[in-house]
Coordinates of C-alpha atoms in Angstrom, one line a residue:
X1 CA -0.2 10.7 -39.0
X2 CA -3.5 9.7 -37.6
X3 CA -5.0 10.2 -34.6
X4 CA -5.1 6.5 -33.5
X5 CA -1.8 5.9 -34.9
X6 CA 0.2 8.7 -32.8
X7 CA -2.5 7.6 -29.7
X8 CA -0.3 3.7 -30.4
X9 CA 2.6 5.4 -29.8
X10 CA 2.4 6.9 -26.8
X11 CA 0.9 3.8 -25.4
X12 CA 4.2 1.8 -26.5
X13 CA 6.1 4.9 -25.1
X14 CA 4.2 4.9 -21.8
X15 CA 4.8 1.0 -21.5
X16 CA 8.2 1.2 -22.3
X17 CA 9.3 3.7 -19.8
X18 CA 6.8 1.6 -17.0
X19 CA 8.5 -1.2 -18.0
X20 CA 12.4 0.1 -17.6
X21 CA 11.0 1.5 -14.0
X22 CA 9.8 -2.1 -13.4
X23 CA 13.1 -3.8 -14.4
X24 CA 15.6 -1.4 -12.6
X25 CA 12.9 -1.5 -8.8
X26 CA 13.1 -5.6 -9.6
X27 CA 17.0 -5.5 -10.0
X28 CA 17.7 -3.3 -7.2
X29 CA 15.2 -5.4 -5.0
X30 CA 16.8 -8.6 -6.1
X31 CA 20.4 -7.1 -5.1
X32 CA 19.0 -5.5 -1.7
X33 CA 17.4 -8.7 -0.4
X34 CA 20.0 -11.2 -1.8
X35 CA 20.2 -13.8 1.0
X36 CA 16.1 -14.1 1.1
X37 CA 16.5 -14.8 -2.8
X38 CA 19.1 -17.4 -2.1
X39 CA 16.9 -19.0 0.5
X40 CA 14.7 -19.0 -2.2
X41 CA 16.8 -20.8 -4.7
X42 CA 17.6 -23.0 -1.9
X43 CA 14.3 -24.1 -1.0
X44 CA 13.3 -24.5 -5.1
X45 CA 16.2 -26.9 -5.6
X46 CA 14.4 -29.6 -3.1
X47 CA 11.2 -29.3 -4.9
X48 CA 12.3 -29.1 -8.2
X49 CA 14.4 -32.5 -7.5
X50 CA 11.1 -33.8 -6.2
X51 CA 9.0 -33.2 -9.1
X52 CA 12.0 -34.5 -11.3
X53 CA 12.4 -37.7 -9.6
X54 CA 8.4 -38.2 -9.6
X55 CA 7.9 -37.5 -13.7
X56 CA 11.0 -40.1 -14.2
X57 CA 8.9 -42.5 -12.2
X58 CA 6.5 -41.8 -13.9
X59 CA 7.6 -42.1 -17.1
X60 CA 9.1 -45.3 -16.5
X61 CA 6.1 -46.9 -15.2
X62 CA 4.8 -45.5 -18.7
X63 CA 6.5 -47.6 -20.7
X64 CA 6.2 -51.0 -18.6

């Protein structure tokens, strides 16, 4: 095994544990602050109806 090839592993070792630390802290956080993520979703389902409605009038006015 060569030097830079056992060096690649540890790095995708390293980023793999980082990474399952990163996932569990984010799914714990989402499950502690649940009603500011639903406020969240809330909020996004306004905007995301906004933008909807303006690229379908959009679009139509497009095509005319």
């Amino acid at each position: 095994m060569t030097k830079s090839n056992s060096e690649n592993k540890y790095k995708k070792f390293v980023l793999f544990v980082a990474g399952i630390f990163i996932l569990v802290l984010g799914i714990t956080l989402v499950l502690l602050w649940w009603t500011d993520v639903m406020i969240l979703c809330k909020g996004a389902v306004g905007m995301m109806l906004a933008l909807a409605g303006l690229f379908m009038v959009y679009a139509v006015s497009k095509n005319w």
